[in-house]
Amino acid sequence: MMNVASHVGSRPDLIANAGWGGPPARQRKEHIYSSLLGKKDGEIRCPRIIRLGFHSPGDDLLEYLNDLIGAEGYRRSEDLRDDITIPEKPYICRPTKQPAPCSLSAPRTEIFRHALMLGLCTSQLYDPSRPVIWTRNSLTRVVDLFDPEGFYA
Amino acid sequence: MTTKSIPHLPDLGVYGFDRYEPIILAALITEDPMLLIGRSGTGKTFLLNSLSEALGLEHRHYNASLISFDDLVGFPYPDAENATVRFLETPATVWGAESVLIDEISRCKPEHQNRLFSLIHERRVQGIALTKLRYRWAAMNPAANDQTDVESYTGSEPLDPALADRFSLFIRAVDWDDLNEDERTAITSPAGEGKITTDDGRLLNRIEECRQLFIQQVETCPRNILDYVTTAVTALNGAKVRISPRRARLMARSLLAVTLVKGTFQEKISRLVLECSMPHTTWGAEVSKNILDAAHRLSWEAASKSEGRWVDLIFAEAKFERKLDILLKHCPSPDEGTQAITQILASEPRDRAAAFAFAVYPAAAMGKLPIGTEGANDLGRVATPILTVDAEVTWSERGSVKAQHHPSYDAFAAVLESLSGARSERARQFFSWCLVEKIAVTDPPGLEKEIEACAKLLKTRLMK
């Protein structure tokens, strides 16, 4: 709609609007939710394998975990592979805003499993063949891992 | 200057065709049909008649606009037993000809086109083989809808693409403005008018020598020539310039012949063969220089380094499933695979890059593609947001028109309507993402088909 404004008479507050008379444009919106990951209906099934993440408000996780593995006799995070069982297949990794599942008061094996797997995740991929990389960022994420095989159903 | 590099055409009194001489010689070596296109008075007919004289050929020159069937075959009469029809031969009939020039082919009456078709394509007339015929040449003015300058060739009709596709090489005769000073002087000189063209057999010897080599090599055409042609044809078809499989074969023959003329497989001349193999001018269309350049670059790279050819083929292919197939079959290492993925994502428009990533990322995540972690992450960066969509889409309803859905919704819904099962779920997911991201999809049905073809290919691979 084209508006042509001009002052009318001596009243600068009165505006002549050439678009008068037509119904105005209305803004519409619609919420769209759709996901192929973790859904339980339809033919495509990419189930969630696990949710990873630490519930640790205020703690420096990197320092805490490095101290913890040292106390258990591990020289570096990579050594955890010797004792902790983790999935051998790569998975799709997606950050989530859901609450973290693992608390620092959990059994150490569980803490190490989450820490080890988080160190093997990029923001898209859990890849057990890559080196374990622990950073403050990587350890404070909460992520879901999905098995993508069903995508090609 | 070696004997091979001394041009032949000036010896025959033909000027202005220097650039195309190797191409013309290639047509003489392959004996495939050749068509000259140019304005009147540019020496097309003179060139072809001169070639026949220099090669000592039994030559026939017909004007397609005036020709009648009897001119070609002679007067029909029944044989002594009344069992079959024979034709009374005259010096003008085609039966004993070794070379035929059909002048003004674009002015041909439609009913004659079919007869010329079999003559050009099969060396036959009325189903009877012309056993002596080696060369089939034609000449025409630019087609009537290709008139870009002052002269108009009313009656020069666009050639039927099926007829045009029978010619192997198309040569554009140059006009005065394109001639250099020496050529202008040589052409202007009235000397030699009416004399039989001769070069003491130099051209004939050269053609015979190359023809022998051609016959030997054509059965095992060098790999680089095949790589060049297959990549070029794939790239041109991908760019919506239709090139028939027949033309691919003709192009390979021409390229082999021109390589024999030049002594080596050379880039500049390969580009010229590619250009001269395009029939589109005959029906008034033009293949853009940019498209030809791009196809040539890819093809030359493919022909030059056979180990890296798979990458060039990926970029020559338009369809994702073909790109993916090449990647799966030929990628030699994860690093090179990653590089190819990065380039595919960078070179495609956003909707297509997203569709590709969406279709192949799950397989990449499973480690089923020959690519490195970086490549999988590149795909993941594009595909992960598509796998889960959770957002608002907004649009405007204008005037009194009520729009229940976003304007793009209908185009997507039309595609989804005919789909079912996993295919439908994948398509719905992808189009949902397009809606919320306001992605303009140029061809929703086409893109969905490409996603599905990739999924099918990967499913087959995963089941192995």
Coordinates of C-alpha atoms in Angstrom, one line a residue:
Chain A
M1 CA 0.0 0.0 0.0
M2 CA 1.5 3.3 -1.0
N3 CA 0.9 6.2 1.4
V4 CA 1.3 9.7 0.1
A5 CA 1.3 12.1 3.0
S6 CA 0.9 15.8 2.8
H7 CA -0.1 18.6 5.2
V8 CA -3.8 19.5 5.0
G9 CA -4.6 23.2 5.4
S10 CA -2.9 24.9 8.3
R11 CA -3.1 21.8 10.6
P12 CA 0.2 20.0 10.4
D13 CA -1.2 17.2 12.5
L14 CA -3.7 16.2 9.8
I15 CA -2.3 13.9 7.2
A16 CA -4.0 12.9 4.0
N17 CA -3.4 9.2 3.3
A18 CA -3.8 8.0 -0.2
G19 CA -4.1 4.4 1.0
W20 CA -7.3 5.1 3.0
G21 CA -10.2 2.7 2.5
G22 CA -8.3 -0.5 1.8
P23 CA -8.2 -3.3 4.3
P24 CA -4.8 -3.3 6.0
A25 CA -2.2 -6.1 5.6
R26 CA -2.3 -8.5 8.5
Q27 CA 0.7 -10.3 9.9
R28 CA 0.1 -14.0 10.4
K29 CA 2.2 -16.5 12.2
E30 CA 2.3 -20.3 12.7
H31 CA 4.4 -22.4 14.9
I32 CA 6.1 -25.3 13.1
Y33 CA 7.6 -28.2 15.0
S34 CA 8.9 -31.2 13.1
S35 CA 11.8 -33.5 13.9
L36 CA 13.2 -36.7 12.5
L37 CA 15.4 -37.2 15.6
G38 CA 14.0 -39.1 18.5
K39 CA 10.4 -39.4 17.1
K40 CA 8.4 -42.5 18.0
D41 CA 5.9 -42.6 15.1
G42 CA 6.2 -42.9 11.3
E43 CA 8.7 -45.0 9.3
I44 CA 11.8 -43.0 10.0
R45 CA 13.2 -43.9 13.5
C46 CA 16.3 -42.2 14.7
P47 CA 16.1 -43.0 18.4
R48 CA 17.8 -41.0 21.1
I49 CA 20.6 -43.2 22.4
I50 CA 21.7 -41.1 25.4
R51 CA 21.6 -37.6 26.9
L52 CA 25.0 -36.4 28.1
G53 CA 25.8 -33.4 30.4
F54 CA 26.7 -32.4 33.9
H55 CA 24.5 -30.7 36.4
S56 CA 27.2 -28.6 38.0
P57 CA 26.2 -25.1 38.8
G58 CA 29.2 -22.9 39.5
D59 CA 31.9 -25.6 39.3
D60 CA 34.9 -25.4 37.0
L61 CA 34.3 -28.8 35.4
L62 CA 37.5 -28.9 33.5
E63 CA 39.6 -28.5 36.6
Y64 CA 37.3 -30.8 38.6
L65 CA 37.5 -33.6 36.1
N66 CA 41.2 -33.3 35.6
D67 CA 41.7 -33.6 39.4
L68 CA 39.3 -36.5 39.5
I69 CA 41.0 -38.6 36.8
G70 CA 44.4 -37.8 38.4
A71 CA 43.1 -39.0 41.7
E72 CA 42.0 -42.3 40.0
G73 CA 45.5 -42.8 38.5
Y74 CA 44.7 -41.8 34.9
R75 CA 47.4 -39.6 33.3
R76 CA 45.0 -38.0 30.7
S77 CA 41.4 -38.1 29.6
E78 CA 42.3 -40.4 26.7
D79 CA 43.2 -43.2 29.2
L80 CA 39.6 -43.4 30.4
R81 CA 38.9 -45.5 27.2
D82 CA 40.7 -48.4 28.8
D83 CA 38.1 -48.8 31.6
I84 CA 35.0 -47.1 30.5
T85 CA 32.6 -48.7 28.0
I86 CA 31.2 -46.3 25.5
P87 CA 29.2 -46.8 22.2
E88 CA 31.5 -47.7 19.3
K89 CA 29.3 -46.3 16.6
P90 CA 29.2 -42.6 15.7
Y91 CA 26.0 -40.8 16.3
I92 CA 24.4 -37.5 15.4
C93 CA 24.9 -35.0 18.3
R94 CA 22.4 -32.2 19.0
P95 CA 22.7 -29.7 21.8
T96 CA 19.6 -29.6 24.0
K97 CA 18.2 -27.2 26.5
Q98 CA 16.8 -30.0 28.7
P99 CA 18.3 -30.5 32.2
A100 CA 21.7 -32.2 32.4
P101 CA 21.3 -35.8 33.4
C102 CA 24.5 -36.4 35.4
S103 CA 25.3 -34.9 38.7
L104 CA 28.8 -34.7 40.2
S105 CA 27.6 -36.8 43.0
A106 CA 27.0 -39.7 40.7
P107 CA 29.2 -42.8 40.8
R108 CA 32.6 -42.0 39.2
T109 CA 32.2 -44.5 36.4
E110 CA 29.1 -42.6 35.3
I111 CA 30.9 -39.3 35.6
F112 CA 33.8 -40.6 33.5
R113 CA 31.4 -42.0 30.9
H114 CA 29.7 -38.6 30.4
A115 CA 33.0 -36.8 30.4
L116 CA 34.6 -39.2 28.0
M117 CA 31.7 -39.1 25.6
L118 CA 31.4 -35.3 25.8
G119 CA 35.0 -35.1 24.8
L120 CA 34.3 -37.1 21.7
C121 CA 31.4 -34.9 20.6
T122 CA 31.6 -32.0 18.2
S123 CA 28.5 -29.8 17.9
Q124 CA 27.2 -32.2 15.2
L125 CA 28.8 -35.6 15.8
Y126 CA 29.7 -38.1 18.4
D127 CA 32.7 -39.8 16.9
P128 CA 34.5 -42.4 19.1
S129 CA 37.4 -42.5 16.6
R130 CA 38.5 -38.9 17.3
P131 CA 40.8 -37.9 20.2
V132 CA 39.2 -36.9 23.5
I133 CA 39.1 -33.2 23.8
W134 CA 38.1 -31.6 27.0
T135 CA 37.4 -27.9 27.2
R136 CA 35.3 -25.9 29.5
N137 CA 32.8 -25.5 26.6
S138 CA 32.7 -29.1 25.6
L139 CA 32.2 -30.3 29.2
T140 CA 29.4 -27.8 30.1
R141 CA 27.2 -28.8 27.1
V142 CA 24.1 -30.9 27.4
V143 CA 23.7 -33.0 24.2
D144 CA 21.5 -35.7 22.9
L145 CA 22.9 -38.5 20.7
F146 CA 20.8 -40.1 18.0
D147 CA 21.3 -43.1 15.9
P148 CA 20.8 -41.9 12.2
E149 CA 20.5 -45.3 10.6
G150 CA 16.7 -45.2 10.4
F151 CA 16.9 -42.0 8.3
Y152 CA 17.2 -44.2 5.2
A153 CA 14.2 -46.4 6.0
Chain B
M1 CA 58.6 -24.3 -39.1
T2 CA 57.9 -28.0 -39.6
T3 CA 56.1 -29.4 -42.6
K4 CA 53.2 -30.2 -40.3
S5 CA 52.8 -26.6 -39.2
I6 CA 52.7 -25.1 -42.7
P7 CA 49.1 -24.2 -43.3
H8 CA 47.3 -25.9 -46.2
L9 CA 44.4 -23.6 -47.0
P10 CA 46.4 -20.6 -48.3
D11 CA 48.0 -23.0 -50.8
L12 CA 44.5 -23.7 -52.1
G13 CA 43.8 -20.0 -52.4
V14 CA 41.5 -20.1 -49.4
Y15 CA 42.0 -17.3 -46.9
G16 CA 40.3 -16.4 -43.6
F17 CA 39.9 -20.0 -42.3
D18 CA 43.4 -20.3 -40.7
R19 CA 42.0 -20.5 -37.1
Y20 CA 39.7 -23.4 -38.2
E21 CA 42.2 -25.3 -40.4
P22 CA 42.9 -28.0 -37.9
I23 CA 39.2 -28.5 -37.5
I24 CA 38.7 -28.7 -41.2
L25 CA 41.5 -31.2 -41.5
A26 CA 40.0 -33.2 -38.7
A27 CA 36.7 -33.4 -40.6
L28 CA 38.6 -34.6 -43.7
I29 CA 40.3 -37.3 -41.6
T30 CA 37.2 -38.6 -39.8
E31 CA 35.1 -38.2 -43.0
D32 CA 32.3 -37.1 -40.7
P33 CA 29.8 -34.5 -42.0
M34 CA 30.8 -30.8 -41.7
L35 CA 28.7 -27.7 -42.0
L36 CA 29.9 -24.2 -42.7
I37 CA 27.8 -21.3 -41.5
G38 CA 28.4 -17.7 -42.7
R39 CA 27.1 -14.7 -44.5
S40 CA 27.1 -14.6 -48.2
G41 CA 30.4 -14.2 -50.0
T42 CA 32.5 -15.4 -47.1
G43 CA 34.0 -18.3 -49.1
K44 CA 32.2 -21.2 -47.7
T45 CA 31.4 -22.8 -51.0
F46 CA 34.8 -21.9 -52.4
L47 CA 36.5 -23.6 -49.5
L48 CA 34.6 -26.8 -49.9
N49 CA 34.9 -27.0 -53.6
S50 CA 38.6 -26.3 -53.3
L51 CA 39.0 -29.1 -50.8
S52 CA 37.4 -31.6 -53.2
E53 CA 39.7 -30.4 -56.0
A54 CA 42.8 -30.6 -53.9
L55 CA 41.9 -34.1 -52.8
G56 CA 41.0 -35.1 -56.3
L57 CA 37.5 -36.2 -55.4
E58 CA 34.5 -36.9 -57.6
H59 CA 32.5 -34.0 -56.3
R60 CA 28.9 -33.0 -56.5
H61 CA 27.6 -29.5 -55.6
Y62 CA 23.9 -29.2 -55.1
N63 CA 21.9 -26.1 -54.1
A64 CA 19.3 -27.3 -51.6
S65 CA 16.9 -24.6 -52.4
L66 CA 16.7 -25.5 -56.1
I67 CA 17.3 -29.2 -55.9
S68 CA 14.8 -31.8 -57.1
F69 CA 14.9 -35.5 -56.3
D70 CA 15.7 -36.3 -59.9
D71 CA 18.8 -34.1 -59.8
L72 CA 20.1 -36.3 -57.1
V73 CA 19.2 -39.8 -58.3
G74 CA 18.7 -39.4 -62.1
F75 CA 15.7 -40.5 -64.2
P76 CA 14.1 -43.7 -62.9
Y77 CA 13.4 -46.6 -65.4
P78 CA 12.5 -50.2 -64.9
D79 CA 15.3 -52.8 -65.5
A80 CA 15.1 -55.3 -68.3
E81 CA 13.2 -57.8 -66.3
N82 CA 10.8 -55.2 -64.9
A83 CA 12.0 -56.4 -61.5
T84 CA 13.3 -53.2 -60.1
V85 CA 13.8 -49.6 -60.8
R86 CA 17.1 -48.3 -62.0
F87 CA 18.2 -44.7 -62.3
L88 CA 19.6 -43.1 -65.4
E89 CA 22.8 -41.5 -64.2
T90 CA 24.0 -38.1 -65.3
P91 CA 27.2 -36.2 -64.4
A92 CA 25.1 -34.5 -61.8
T93 CA 23.6 -37.5 -60.0
V94 CA 25.0 -38.5 -56.7
W95 CA 25.7 -42.2 -57.4
G96 CA 29.4 -42.0 -58.1
A97 CA 30.2 -39.1 -55.9
E98 CA 33.0 -39.1 -53.4
S99 CA 32.2 -35.8 -51.9
V100 CA 28.9 -33.9 -51.8
L101 CA 28.3 -30.3 -51.0
I102 CA 24.8 -29.3 -50.2
D103 CA 24.7 -25.6 -50.4
E104 CA 22.0 -23.5 -48.8
I105 CA 20.9 -26.4 -46.7
S106 CA 18.8 -24.1 -44.5
R107 CA 16.7 -23.1 -47.6
C108 CA 15.8 -26.7 -48.4
K109 CA 12.2 -27.6 -49.0
P110 CA 10.9 -29.6 -46.1
E111 CA 10.1 -32.6 -48.3
H112 CA 13.8 -32.8 -49.3
Q113 CA 15.1 -32.7 -45.8
N114 CA 14.4 -36.4 -45.2
R115 CA 16.3 -37.4 -48.3
L116 CA 19.2 -35.2 -47.3
F117 CA 19.0 -36.7 -43.8
S118 CA 19.7 -40.2 -45.0
L119 CA 22.4 -38.9 -47.4
I120 CA 24.2 -37.1 -44.6
H121 CA 23.6 -39.6 -41.9
E122 CA 23.8 -42.9 -43.6
R123 CA 25.4 -42.2 -47.0
R124 CA 22.2 -43.6 -48.6
V125 CA 19.6 -42.3 -51.0
Q126 CA 16.3 -44.1 -51.4
G127 CA 17.8 -46.8 -49.1
I128 CA 20.6 -47.4 -51.6
A129 CA 24.1 -47.2 -50.2
L130 CA 26.4 -44.6 -51.9
T131 CA 29.5 -46.8 -51.6
K132 CA 32.0 -44.3 -53.0
L133 CA 30.8 -41.4 -50.9
R134 CA 33.3 -40.2 -48.3
Y135 CA 32.6 -36.6 -47.6
R136 CA 29.3 -34.9 -46.8
W137 CA 29.5 -31.2 -46.5
A138 CA 26.9 -28.5 -46.3
A139 CA 26.8 -24.7 -46.1
M140 CA 24.2 -22.2 -44.9
N141 CA 23.6 -18.6 -44.1
P142 CA 22.9 -17.8 -40.5
A143 CA 19.4 -19.0 -39.6
A144 CA 16.7 -16.3 -39.9
N145 CA 16.3 -15.8 -36.2
D146 CA 20.1 -15.4 -35.7
Q147 CA 20.2 -12.1 -37.7
T148 CA 22.1 -9.7 -35.5
D149 CA 23.4 -7.4 -38.2
V150 CA 22.5 -5.5 -41.3
E151 CA 22.0 -8.4 -43.7
S152 CA 18.9 -10.4 -43.4
Y153 CA 18.7 -13.9 -44.8
T154 CA 15.0 -14.3 -45.4
G155 CA 14.3 -18.0 -46.2
S156 CA 17.3 -19.3 -44.3
E157 CA 15.3 -21.3 -41.8
P158 CA 16.6 -22.8 -38.6
L159 CA 17.8 -26.3 -39.2
D160 CA 15.8 -29.3 -37.8
P161 CA 17.9 -30.2 -34.7
A162 CA 17.7 -33.9 -35.7
L163 CA 19.3 -33.1 -39.0
A164 CA 21.8 -30.7 -37.4
D165 CA 22.9 -33.4 -35.0
R166 CA 24.1 -35.5 -37.9
F167 CA 26.9 -33.0 -38.6
S168 CA 30.0 -33.4 -36.6
L169 CA 31.6 -30.0 -37.0
F170 CA 30.3 -26.5 -37.5
I171 CA 32.5 -23.8 -38.8
R172 CA 31.8 -20.2 -38.8
A173 CA 33.1 -18.4 -41.9
V174 CA 34.6 -15.1 -41.0
D175 CA 33.7 -11.8 -42.6
W176 CA 35.8 -8.9 -43.8
D177 CA 36.1 -7.3 -40.4
D178 CA 37.7 -10.4 -39.0
L179 CA 40.3 -10.8 -41.7
N180 CA 43.8 -9.5 -41.3
E181 CA 45.5 -7.2 -43.8
D182 CA 47.3 -10.0 -45.7
E183 CA 44.1 -12.0 -46.0
R184 CA 42.1 -9.1 -47.3
T185 CA 44.7 -8.4 -49.9
A186 CA 44.9 -12.1 -50.9
I187 CA 41.1 -12.4 -51.2
T188 CA 40.8 -9.1 -53.1
S189 CA 43.4 -10.2 -55.7
P190 CA 41.5 -11.4 -58.8
A191 CA 44.3 -13.8 -59.8
G192 CA 43.6 -17.5 -60.2
E193 CA 39.9 -17.2 -60.9
G194 CA 38.5 -20.4 -62.5
K195 CA 41.7 -22.4 -62.1
I196 CA 41.7 -25.9 -60.6
T197 CA 43.0 -25.9 -57.1
T198 CA 46.1 -27.8 -56.5
D199 CA 48.9 -28.0 -54.0
D200 CA 50.8 -30.8 -55.6
G201 CA 49.2 -33.4 -53.4
R202 CA 50.4 -32.0 -50.1
L203 CA 47.0 -31.9 -48.4
L204 CA 46.1 -35.3 -49.9
N205 CA 49.2 -36.8 -48.5
R206 CA 48.7 -35.3 -45.1
I207 CA 45.1 -36.4 -44.9
E208 CA 45.9 -40.0 -46.0
E209 CA 48.8 -40.2 -43.5
C210 CA 46.5 -39.0 -40.6
R211 CA 43.6 -41.1 -41.7
Q212 CA 45.7 -44.2 -41.4
L213 CA 46.7 -43.3 -37.9
F214 CA 43.1 -42.4 -37.1
I215 CA 41.8 -45.8 -38.2
Q216 CA 44.4 -47.5 -36.0
Q217 CA 43.7 -45.3 -32.9
V218 CA 40.0 -44.9 -33.1
E219 CA 39.4 -48.4 -31.8
T220 CA 41.4 -47.7 -28.7
C221 CA 40.7 -44.0 -28.3
P222 CA 43.2 -42.4 -25.8
R223 CA 41.8 -42.1 -22.3
N224 CA 42.5 -38.4 -22.0
I225 CA 40.3 -37.7 -25.1
L226 CA 37.5 -39.8 -23.7
D227 CA 37.8 -38.1 -20.3
Y228 CA 37.7 -34.7 -22.0
V229 CA 34.6 -35.5 -24.0
T230 CA 32.6 -37.3 -21.3
T231 CA 33.3 -34.5 -18.8
A232 CA 32.4 -31.8 -21.4
V233 CA 29.1 -33.5 -22.4
T234 CA 28.2 -34.1 -18.7
A235 CA 28.9 -30.5 -17.8
L236 CA 27.0 -29.1 -20.8
N237 CA 24.0 -31.2 -20.2
G238 CA 24.2 -30.2 -16.5
A239 CA 24.1 -26.6 -17.7
K240 CA 20.9 -27.3 -19.7
V241 CA 22.8 -27.4 -23.1
R242 CA 21.5 -30.6 -24.5
I243 CA 24.2 -32.7 -26.1
S244 CA 23.3 -36.1 -27.5
P245 CA 25.2 -39.3 -26.9
R246 CA 25.8 -39.4 -30.6
R247 CA 27.4 -36.0 -30.5
A248 CA 29.7 -37.2 -27.7
R249 CA 30.9 -39.9 -30.0
L250 CA 31.4 -37.5 -32.9
M251 CA 33.3 -35.1 -30.6
A252 CA 35.7 -37.9 -29.5
R253 CA 36.4 -38.7 -33.2
S254 CA 37.0 -35.1 -34.0
L255 CA 39.2 -34.6 -31.0
L256 CA 41.3 -37.7 -31.9
A257 CA 41.6 -36.5 -35.5
V258 CA 42.6 -33.0 -34.5
T259 CA 45.2 -34.4 -32.0
L260 CA 46.7 -36.3 -34.9
V261 CA 46.8 -33.1 -37.0
K262 CA 48.5 -31.2 -34.2
G263 CA 50.7 -34.1 -33.1
T264 CA 49.7 -33.8 -29.4
F265 CA 46.6 -33.3 -27.3
Q266 CA 46.4 -29.6 -26.8
E267 CA 44.2 -27.4 -24.7
K268 CA 43.5 -24.5 -27.1
I269 CA 42.5 -26.7 -30.0
S270 CA 40.4 -28.9 -27.7
R271 CA 38.5 -25.8 -26.7
L272 CA 38.0 -25.0 -30.4
V273 CA 36.8 -28.6 -31.2
L274 CA 34.3 -28.2 -28.3
E275 CA 33.0 -24.9 -29.7
C276 CA 32.8 -26.2 -33.3
S277 CA 30.9 -29.3 -32.1
M278 CA 27.9 -27.2 -30.9
P279 CA 25.1 -27.5 -33.4
H280 CA 22.9 -24.8 -31.8
T281 CA 23.9 -22.1 -34.2
T282 CA 22.1 -24.0 -37.0
W283 CA 18.8 -23.4 -35.4
G284 CA 19.6 -19.8 -34.3
A285 CA 20.5 -20.5 -30.7
E286 CA 23.9 -19.9 -29.2
V287 CA 25.7 -21.6 -26.4
S288 CA 27.1 -18.9 -24.1
K289 CA 30.9 -18.5 -24.0
N290 CA 30.9 -18.7 -20.2
I291 CA 29.2 -22.1 -20.3
L292 CA 31.6 -23.4 -22.9
D293 CA 34.6 -22.0 -21.0
A294 CA 33.4 -23.6 -17.8
A295 CA 32.8 -27.0 -19.5
H296 CA 36.2 -26.8 -21.2
R297 CA 38.0 -26.0 -17.9
L298 CA 36.5 -29.0 -16.1
S299 CA 37.1 -31.2 -19.1
W300 CA 40.7 -30.2 -19.6
E301 CA 41.4 -30.8 -15.9
A302 CA 39.8 -34.1 -16.1
A303 CA 41.8 -35.1 -19.2
S304 CA 45.0 -33.7 -17.8
K305 CA 45.1 -35.6 -14.5
S306 CA 43.3 -38.8 -14.6
E307 CA 43.8 -39.5 -10.9
G308 CA 41.9 -36.3 -10.1
R309 CA 39.2 -36.8 -12.7
W310 CA 36.5 -37.9 -10.3
V311 CA 36.4 -34.4 -8.7
D312 CA 35.9 -32.8 -12.1
L313 CA 33.2 -35.3 -12.9
I314 CA 31.4 -34.4 -9.6
F315 CA 31.3 -30.8 -10.6
A316 CA 30.2 -31.6 -14.2
E317 CA 27.3 -33.6 -12.9
A318 CA 24.1 -31.6 -12.1
K319 CA 22.2 -34.2 -10.1
F320 CA 23.2 -34.9 -6.5
E321 CA 22.7 -38.6 -6.8
R322 CA 25.3 -38.7 -9.6
K323 CA 27.7 -36.6 -7.6
L324 CA 27.2 -38.9 -4.6
D325 CA 27.7 -42.0 -6.8
I326 CA 31.0 -40.6 -8.1
L327 CA 32.1 -39.8 -4.5
L328 CA 31.3 -43.2 -3.3
K329 CA 32.9 -45.0 -6.2
H330 CA 36.0 -43.0 -6.9
C331 CA 37.1 -40.9 -3.9
P332 CA 40.6 -42.1 -3.0
S333 CA 41.0 -40.6 0.5
P334 CA 38.9 -39.0 3.3
D335 CA 40.8 -35.7 2.9
E336 CA 39.9 -35.5 -0.8
G337 CA 36.4 -36.5 0.1
T338 CA 36.1 -33.7 2.6
Q339 CA 37.4 -31.2 0.1
A340 CA 34.8 -32.3 -2.5
I341 CA 32.0 -32.0 0.1
T342 CA 33.2 -28.5 1.1
Q343 CA 33.2 -27.5 -2.6
I344 CA 29.8 -28.9 -3.3
L345 CA 28.3 -27.1 -0.3
A346 CA 30.0 -23.8 -1.4
S347 CA 29.1 -24.0 -5.1
E348 CA 25.4 -24.8 -4.8
P349 CA 22.6 -22.3 -4.0
R350 CA 21.4 -22.5 -0.4
D351 CA 18.3 -24.6 -1.0
R352 CA 20.3 -27.2 -3.0
A353 CA 23.2 -27.3 -0.6
A354 CA 20.8 -27.8 2.3
A355 CA 19.0 -30.6 0.4
F356 CA 22.3 -32.4 -0.3
A357 CA 23.5 -32.1 3.3
F358 CA 20.2 -33.2 4.6
A359 CA 20.2 -36.3 2.4
V360 CA 23.7 -37.4 3.0
Y361 CA 24.6 -36.2 6.5
P362 CA 23.1 -39.2 8.4
A363 CA 25.3 -41.6 6.3
A364 CA 28.3 -39.3 6.9
A365 CA 27.6 -39.4 10.6
M366 CA 27.6 -43.2 10.5
G367 CA 31.0 -43.1 8.8
K368 CA 29.5 -44.5 5.5
L369 CA 30.9 -41.8 3.2
P370 CA 34.5 -41.7 2.2
I371 CA 35.1 -38.4 3.9
G372 CA 36.9 -37.2 7.0
T373 CA 35.5 -35.9 10.2
E374 CA 35.8 -32.3 9.0
G375 CA 33.6 -33.2 5.9
A376 CA 31.0 -34.8 8.2
N377 CA 31.0 -31.8 10.4
D378 CA 30.6 -29.4 7.4
L379 CA 27.6 -31.5 6.4
G380 CA 26.3 -31.5 9.9
R381 CA 26.5 -27.8 10.3
V382 CA 24.1 -27.5 7.4
A383 CA 21.9 -30.6 8.1
T384 CA 21.5 -30.6 11.9
P385 CA 19.1 -27.5 11.9
I386 CA 17.0 -29.3 9.2
L387 CA 16.6 -32.5 11.2
T388 CA 14.7 -30.7 13.9
V389 CA 12.6 -27.6 13.2
D390 CA 11.0 -25.7 16.0
A391 CA 10.2 -22.1 15.0
E392 CA 7.6 -19.7 14.0
V393 CA 6.9 -18.8 10.4
T394 CA 5.3 -15.4 9.7
W395 CA 3.7 -14.0 6.6
S396 CA 1.4 -11.2 5.5
E397 CA -2.2 -11.4 4.5
R398 CA -2.9 -8.6 2.1
G399 CA -6.2 -6.9 1.4
S400 CA -9.2 -9.1 1.6
V401 CA -7.2 -12.3 0.7
K402 CA -7.1 -14.8 3.5
A403 CA -3.9 -16.8 3.6
Q404 CA -4.2 -19.7 6.0
H405 CA -0.6 -20.7 5.4
H406 CA 2.7 -19.2 4.3
P407 CA 2.7 -18.5 0.5
S408 CA 5.3 -21.2 -0.1
Y409 CA 3.2 -23.8 1.7
D410 CA 1.1 -24.7 -1.3
A411 CA 4.1 -25.5 -3.5
F412 CA 5.5 -27.8 -0.8
A413 CA 2.1 -29.3 -0.1
A414 CA 1.6 -30.2 -3.8
V415 CA 4.8 -32.2 -3.7
L416 CA 4.0 -33.9 -0.4
E417 CA 0.5 -34.9 -1.6
S418 CA 1.8 -37.7 -3.8
L419 CA 4.4 -39.1 -1.4
S420 CA 4.1 -41.6 1.4
G421 CA 6.2 -43.4 4.0
A422 CA 9.7 -42.5 4.8
R423 CA 10.0 -40.5 1.6
S424 CA 7.2 -38.2 2.7
E425 CA 8.6 -37.8 6.1
R426 CA 12.0 -36.7 4.8
A427 CA 10.4 -34.3 2.3
R428 CA 8.1 -32.8 5.0
Q429 CA 11.0 -32.3 7.3
F430 CA 13.1 -30.6 4.6
F431 CA 10.2 -28.3 3.4
S432 CA 9.4 -27.4 7.0
W433 CA 12.9 -26.1 7.4
C434 CA 12.6 -24.2 4.1
L435 CA 9.4 -22.5 5.4
V436 CA 10.9 -21.3 8.7
E437 CA 14.2 -20.3 7.1
K438 CA 12.3 -18.5 4.3
I439 CA 14.3 -20.4 1.7
A440 CA 13.0 -19.9 -1.9
V441 CA 13.1 -23.3 -3.5
T442 CA 13.3 -23.0 -7.2
D443 CA 12.0 -26.5 -8.1
P444 CA 10.4 -28.2 -5.1
P445 CA 9.5 -31.5 -6.9
G446 CA 12.9 -31.7 -8.6
L447 CA 14.7 -31.1 -5.4
E448 CA 12.7 -33.7 -3.5
K449 CA 13.4 -36.2 -6.2
E450 CA 17.1 -35.5 -5.8
I451 CA 16.9 -36.0 -2.0
E452 CA 15.1 -39.2 -2.5
A453 CA 17.5 -40.5 -5.1
C454 CA 20.4 -39.9 -2.7
A455 CA 18.6 -41.6 0.2
K456 CA 17.9 -44.6 -2.1
L457 CA 21.5 -44.8 -3.1
L458 CA 22.7 -44.6 0.5
K459 CA 20.1 -47.1 1.7
T460 CA 21.4 -49.6 -0.9
R461 CA 25.0 -49.0 0.3
L462 CA 24.0 -49.3 3.9
M463 CA 22.4 -52.7 3.3
K464 CA 25.6 -54.1 1.7

